[in-house]
Coordinates of C-alpha atoms in Angstrom, one line a residue:
M421 CA 116.1 92.3 89.2
T422 CA 113.9 89.8 87.4
K423 CA 111.0 91.4 85.4
R424 CA 107.9 90.5 86.7
K425 CA 105.6 88.4 84.0
H426 CA 102.3 90.1 84.1
E427 CA 100.6 86.7 82.6
L428 CA 101.7 84.9 85.8
S429 CA 100.8 87.7 88.2
L430 CA 97.4 87.8 86.7
M431 CA 96.9 84.0 87.0
N432 CA 98.1 84.1 90.7
V433 CA 95.4 86.6 91.5
I434 CA 92.8 84.6 89.7
L435 CA 93.7 81.8 91.7
C436 CA 93.8 83.6 94.9
L437 CA 90.2 84.9 94.1
L438 CA 88.9 81.4 93.4
V439 CA 90.4 80.0 97.0
I440 CA 88.6 82.9 98.7
F441 CA 85.3 82.0 96.7
I442 CA 85.5 78.3 97.8
H443 CA 85.7 79.1 101.4
A444 CA 83.4 82.2 101.5
S445 CA 80.5 80.0 99.7
S446 CA 81.1 76.6 101.8
T447 CA 78.8 77.7 104.6
A448 CA 76.2 78.8 102.4
I449 CA 76.3 75.6 100.3
T450 CA 76.2 73.6 103.4
V451 CA 73.3 75.2 104.8
A452 CA 71.2 75.7 101.6
D453 CA 68.5 73.6 100.4
K454 CA 69.8 71.1 97.9
T455 CA 66.8 71.5 95.7
S456 CA 66.6 75.3 95.5
W457 CA 67.8 77.6 93.0
E458 CA 70.6 78.9 95.0
Y459 CA 72.3 75.6 95.5
A460 CA 71.8 74.8 91.8
L461 CA 73.8 78.2 91.3
L462 CA 76.3 78.1 94.0
L463 CA 77.3 74.2 93.8
P464 CA 78.6 74.1 90.5
A465 CA 80.7 77.2 91.0
W466 CA 82.0 76.1 94.0
R467 CA 83.3 72.5 92.5
L468 CA 84.7 74.5 89.3
A469 CA 86.8 77.0 91.4
A470 CA 88.7 73.9 92.8
C471 CA 91.1 74.3 90.1
A472 CA 92.6 77.0 92.3
V473 CA 95.0 74.5 94.5
P474 CA 96.3 72.6 91.5
G475 CA 96.6 75.8 89.6
F476 CA 99.0 77.0 92.6
F477 CA 101.0 74.1 92.1
F478 CA 101.4 74.2 88.4
L479 CA 102.2 78.2 88.9
S480 CA 104.8 77.4 91.6
A481 CA 106.8 74.8 89.7
L482 CA 106.3 77.1 86.4
K483 CA 108.1 79.8 88.3
F484 CA 110.8 77.2 89.8
A485 CA 111.2 76.6 86.1
L486 CA 112.0 79.8 85.1
G487 CA 114.2 80.7 88.1
A488 CA 116.5 77.5 87.5
E489 CA 117.9 78.8 84.6
K490 CA 119.9 81.4 86.8
E491 CA 123.7 80.5 87.5
G492 CA 124.9 79.9 91.2
F493 CA 122.2 77.8 92.5
S494 CA 122.6 77.2 96.3
Y495 CA 120.1 74.8 97.8
K496 CA 120.9 75.8 101.3
K497 CA 120.3 79.6 100.1
Y498 CA 116.9 78.6 98.2
V499 CA 115.7 76.4 101.1
L500 CA 116.5 79.3 103.6
G501 CA 114.6 81.7 101.4
R502 CA 111.6 79.5 101.2
I503 CA 111.6 79.0 104.9
K504 CA 111.7 82.9 105.3
R505 CA 109.0 83.5 102.8
V506 CA 106.6 80.9 103.3
W507 CA 107.2 78.8 106.7
L508 CA 107.7 81.6 109.0
P509 CA 104.3 83.4 107.9
Y510 CA 102.8 80.1 108.1
A511 CA 104.2 79.5 111.4
M512 CA 103.1 83.1 113.0
A513 CA 99.6 82.2 111.5
V514 CA 99.2 78.9 113.0
L515 CA 100.2 80.6 116.1
V516 CA 97.6 83.3 115.7
Y517 CA 94.8 81.1 114.7
F518 CA 95.8 78.6 117.8
V519 CA 95.5 81.9 120.1
Y520 CA 92.2 82.9 118.6
F521 CA 90.7 79.5 119.1
V522 CA 91.6 79.1 122.9
L523 CA 90.1 82.4 123.7
L524 CA 87.2 81.2 122.0
N525 CA 87.5 78.2 124.0
Y526 CA 87.3 75.9 120.9
M527 CA 90.7 74.5 121.8
E528 CA 92.6 74.0 125.1
P529 CA 96.1 75.7 125.6
S530 CA 98.9 73.1 124.8
V531 CA 102.4 73.8 123.6
P532 CA 102.5 69.9 122.2
E533 CA 99.2 70.3 120.4
L534 CA 100.3 73.5 118.8
V535 CA 103.8 72.0 117.5
K536 CA 101.7 69.1 116.3
L537 CA 99.4 71.3 114.4
L538 CA 102.1 73.4 113.2
F539 CA 103.8 70.5 111.3
D540 CA 100.4 68.6 110.3
G541 CA 98.8 71.6 108.9
N542 CA 95.3 70.7 110.8
M543 CA 95.1 74.2 112.6
C544 CA 93.0 75.4 109.8
G545 CA 91.8 73.3 106.6
H546 CA 93.9 75.7 104.0
F547 CA 97.0 75.1 105.4
Y548 CA 97.4 71.5 103.9
F549 CA 98.8 73.2 101.0
V550 CA 101.9 74.7 102.9
I551 CA 102.8 71.3 104.2
A552 CA 102.7 70.0 100.7
I553 CA 104.2 72.7 98.8
M554 CA 107.2 73.1 101.2
Q555 CA 107.7 69.3 100.3
F556 CA 108.5 70.2 96.6
Y557 CA 110.9 73.1 97.5
F558 CA 112.8 70.6 99.6
L559 CA 113.1 68.5 96.7
A560 CA 114.5 71.3 94.4
P561 CA 117.6 69.2 93.4
L562 CA 115.4 66.6 92.0
W563 CA 113.2 68.9 90.1
R564 CA 116.6 70.6 88.6
A565 CA 117.9 67.4 87.5
I566 CA 114.4 66.7 85.9
L567 CA 114.5 70.0 84.3
K568 CA 117.7 69.1 82.4
K569 CA 115.8 66.3 80.7
L570 CA 112.5 68.2 79.8
S571 CA 114.4 70.1 77.4
E572 CA 113.6 67.2 75.0
P573 CA 110.0 67.2 74.1
A574 CA 110.0 63.5 74.3
Y575 CA 111.2 63.5 77.8
A576 CA 108.5 66.1 78.9
V577 CA 105.6 64.1 77.1
I578 CA 107.0 61.2 79.2
A579 CA 106.9 63.0 82.4
L580 CA 103.3 64.4 82.0
V581 CA 101.9 60.8 81.0
A582 CA 103.8 58.9 84.1
A583 CA 102.8 61.9 86.5
L584 CA 99.1 61.6 86.3
P585 CA 98.7 58.1 86.9
L586 CA 101.5 58.2 89.8
G587 CA 99.6 61.2 91.2
M588 CA 96.5 59.3 91.7
I589 CA 98.2 56.0 93.0
F590 CA 100.3 58.0 95.1
G591 CA 97.6 60.5 96.1
Q592 CA 94.1 59.9 95.7
Y593 CA 94.4 56.3 96.4
L594 CA 97.4 56.7 98.6
T595 CA 95.6 55.8 101.8
D596 CA 94.2 52.6 100.3
F597 CA 97.7 51.9 98.9
I598 CA 99.2 52.1 102.3
S599 CA 96.5 50.1 103.8
I600 CA 97.6 46.9 101.7
F601 CA 100.8 46.8 104.0
F602 CA 99.6 48.4 107.4
K603 CA 96.1 46.8 108.0
G604 CA 93.4 48.5 110.0
W605 CA 95.5 52.0 109.8
L606 CA 94.1 55.0 107.8
F607 CA 96.8 57.3 106.7
P608 CA 95.0 60.7 107.1
Y609 CA 97.8 63.0 105.3
A610 CA 97.3 62.1 101.7
D611 CA 96.0 65.7 100.5
R612 CA 99.2 67.0 102.0
V613 CA 101.9 64.7 100.6
F614 CA 103.7 66.1 97.5
S615 CA 103.0 63.2 95.4
T616 CA 99.5 64.0 95.3
Y617 CA 100.1 67.0 93.3
I618 CA 103.2 65.6 91.2
F619 CA 101.1 66.0 88.0
W620 CA 100.5 69.7 88.5
W621 CA 103.9 70.3 89.7
M622 CA 105.5 68.3 86.6
A623 CA 103.2 70.1 84.0
G624 CA 104.4 73.4 85.6
L625 CA 108.2 72.5 85.0
V626 CA 107.2 71.4 81.5
V627 CA 105.8 74.8 80.8
G628 CA 108.7 76.6 82.5
R629 CA 111.1 74.8 80.3
H630 CA 109.2 75.6 77.1
Y631 CA 108.1 78.8 77.8
G632 CA 108.3 81.0 75.1
Y633 CA 107.2 78.3 72.6
L634 CA 104.3 77.2 74.6
K635 CA 103.2 80.8 75.3
N636 CA 102.9 81.2 71.6
A637 CA 101.2 77.8 71.1
V638 CA 98.5 78.4 73.6
V639 CA 97.5 82.1 72.3
G640 CA 97.3 80.2 68.6
A641 CA 95.0 77.7 69.8
W642 CA 92.9 79.6 72.2
R643 CA 89.5 79.0 70.6
G644 CA 90.0 75.4 70.9
I645 CA 91.3 75.4 74.6
T646 CA 88.1 77.8 75.1
A647 CA 86.1 75.2 73.8
L648 CA 87.3 72.1 75.6
F649 CA 87.2 74.1 78.9
L650 CA 83.5 75.1 78.4
F651 CA 82.8 71.5 77.6
A652 CA 84.7 70.3 80.7
A653 CA 83.1 72.8 82.8
V654 CA 79.6 71.8 81.8
M655 CA 80.3 68.4 82.3
S656 CA 81.7 68.7 85.8
G657 CA 79.3 71.4 86.9
G658 CA 76.3 69.7 85.7
L659 CA 77.1 66.3 87.2
S660 CA 78.5 67.6 90.5
L661 CA 74.9 69.1 90.7
L662 CA 73.1 65.8 90.2
H663 CA 75.6 63.8 92.4
F664 CA 75.7 66.2 95.4
S665 CA 72.1 67.3 95.0
G666 CA 71.1 63.4 95.7
R667 CA 69.5 63.0 92.5
E668 CA 72.1 60.7 91.2
Y669 CA 74.9 58.6 92.3
I670 CA 77.8 59.4 89.7
Y671 CA 80.9 57.1 91.1
W672 CA 83.1 58.2 88.3
L673 CA 82.5 62.1 89.2
E674 CA 86.1 62.5 90.3
T675 CA 87.3 61.3 87.2
V676 CA 85.5 63.8 85.3
H677 CA 86.6 66.4 87.6
V678 CA 90.2 65.7 87.1
F679 CA 89.6 66.2 83.3
Y680 CA 88.1 69.7 84.0
I681 CA 91.0 70.8 86.5
V682 CA 93.5 70.0 83.7
C683 CA 91.5 72.0 81.2
A684 CA 90.7 74.6 83.6
V685 CA 94.5 75.3 84.6
L686 CA 95.4 75.3 80.6
F687 CA 92.4 77.7 80.1
L688 CA 93.2 80.2 82.9
F689 CA 97.0 80.1 81.5
T690 CA 95.9 80.8 78.1
I691 CA 93.5 83.8 78.9
C692 CA 96.3 85.1 81.1
V693 CA 98.9 84.9 78.4
K694 CA 96.7 86.8 75.9
S695 CA 95.5 89.3 78.5
A696 CA 99.1 90.0 79.5
D697 CA 99.6 93.3 77.5
A698 CA 96.4 94.6 78.3
P699 CA 96.2 98.0 79.7
I700 CA 94.7 96.8 83.0
M701 CA 97.8 94.8 83.6
S702 CA 99.7 97.8 84.5
A703 CA 97.2 98.6 87.4
K704 CA 98.4 98.9 90.9
L705 CA 95.6 97.0 92.7
I706 CA 96.4 93.6 90.7
C707 CA 100.3 93.9 91.5
A708 CA 99.5 94.8 94.9
V709 CA 97.0 91.7 95.4
D710 CA 99.9 89.8 93.6
R711 CA 102.5 90.7 96.0
S712 CA 100.2 89.9 98.9
S713 CA 98.4 86.8 97.6
Y714 CA 100.2 84.5 99.9
S715 CA 99.2 86.7 103.2
I716 CA 95.5 86.7 101.7
Y717 CA 95.6 83.0 101.3
L718 CA 96.9 82.4 104.9
W719 CA 94.7 85.0 106.7
H720 CA 91.5 84.9 104.9
P721 CA 89.7 82.4 106.9
L722 CA 90.4 84.1 109.9
F723 CA 88.3 86.8 108.8
L724 CA 85.6 84.3 107.8
Y725 CA 85.5 83.3 111.3
F726 CA 84.8 87.0 112.2
A727 CA 82.1 87.0 109.9
K728 CA 80.5 83.8 111.4
A729 CA 80.7 85.3 114.6
L730 CA 78.8 88.4 113.6
L731 CA 76.0 86.5 112.1
G732 CA 76.2 83.4 114.9
G733 CA 72.6 82.7 115.9
K734 CA 70.8 85.0 113.4
N735 CA 68.3 83.8 111.1
V736 CA 69.2 85.6 108.0
P737 CA 68.7 85.0 104.1
L738 CA 71.1 82.6 102.4
S739 CA 72.3 85.5 100.1
V740 CA 73.3 87.6 103.5
T741 CA 75.2 84.7 104.9
F742 CA 77.2 84.6 101.5
G743 CA 77.4 88.2 100.9
T744 CA 78.7 88.9 104.5
H745 CA 81.4 85.9 104.3
L746 CA 82.3 87.1 100.8
F747 CA 82.7 90.8 102.0
F748 CA 84.9 89.9 105.0
S749 CA 87.0 87.4 103.2
L750 CA 87.5 89.1 100.0
V751 CA 87.2 93.1 100.6
V752 CA 88.2 93.1 104.2
T753 CA 91.2 90.5 103.9
V754 CA 92.6 92.0 100.9
A755 CA 92.5 95.7 102.1
V756 CA 94.0 94.6 105.3
C757 CA 96.8 92.3 103.6
V758 CA 97.5 95.1 101.0
C759 CA 97.9 97.6 103.4
V760 CA 100.1 95.8 105.8
S761 CA 102.2 94.7 102.9
A762 CA 102.7 98.5 101.9
V763 CA 103.2 99.6 105.3
V764 CA 106.2 96.5 105.7
G765 CA 107.8 97.7 102.4
K766 CA 108.2 101.2 103.4
I767 CA 109.8 100.3 106.6
S768 CA 112.0 97.7 105.1
K769 CA 113.2 100.4 102.5
I770 CA 113.8 103.2 105.4
V771 CA 115.7 100.3 107.3
R772 CA 117.9 99.6 104.2
K773 CA 118.6 103.3 103.6
Q774 CA 120.2 103.6 107.3

């Protein structure tokens, strides 16, 4: 069995918590007075937490690169494994969300609609990630071929330099690109096409291929990386507040935000590497959350719906709204998913012994 890398487990947990924060705070940010101190506090934090999804693609590619060194790779076995561990839990979640929405009369029962939502990821806002990551899994032979070239530092640099603009052209501007050839048609799925996240995936492949060297490099440069991260965070957070509060229109804000995300993913990886040998890394809670992180990702919005139903129609302070949403999406979701994972694990052990 491959030894679990503590730094990657910690980064996975942090990214999972950031996703929960994004969704837990979205309602509070939407209803908050844009001139209030609450908005000034939440909005920058909400924007800065957006490094979570790019971080997940980076981490997935890094793990893929580390695993690619094993002999006897079978594409069929790999894809079936991804379907079992990623697609089937997602499909179950889609079905549960669909039934929940039908029971609340948010949707009409329809098998064709359910199938459509299953494959386009529109059942719930966060499911787009599953649609995108599965495309990367299906392209595993391509990444394995690229990994062989990435052993050469020159090719690694070229890959990163090319991936960033390609990700923008066929990601951020994909809808505009397609509209050149199909006038009057707006492509609505740019956020779940793998090319949108190609830079983060390629960065993960590069780090995974040169893992030992880059681990030592980021530890040695941690002060500079931290300073760069803080600068980018202040820039992105401050300018985002000015823009979204309506005080200024900053058309180039997304460029600043991309710069921040690059710095944030690098910073998270650095602090996780530095913390890998800390005593807390052996804590059972971190290991449990790491193992249950995908389930937490899939199910935490459902618990958010429960929180919204609990507060529905009630005039409560913004702090109560945010606190309730955070409690249900974080504490309740993590507790349920970790417990279910533990029970399933024990049952699996019993079955294997028989």
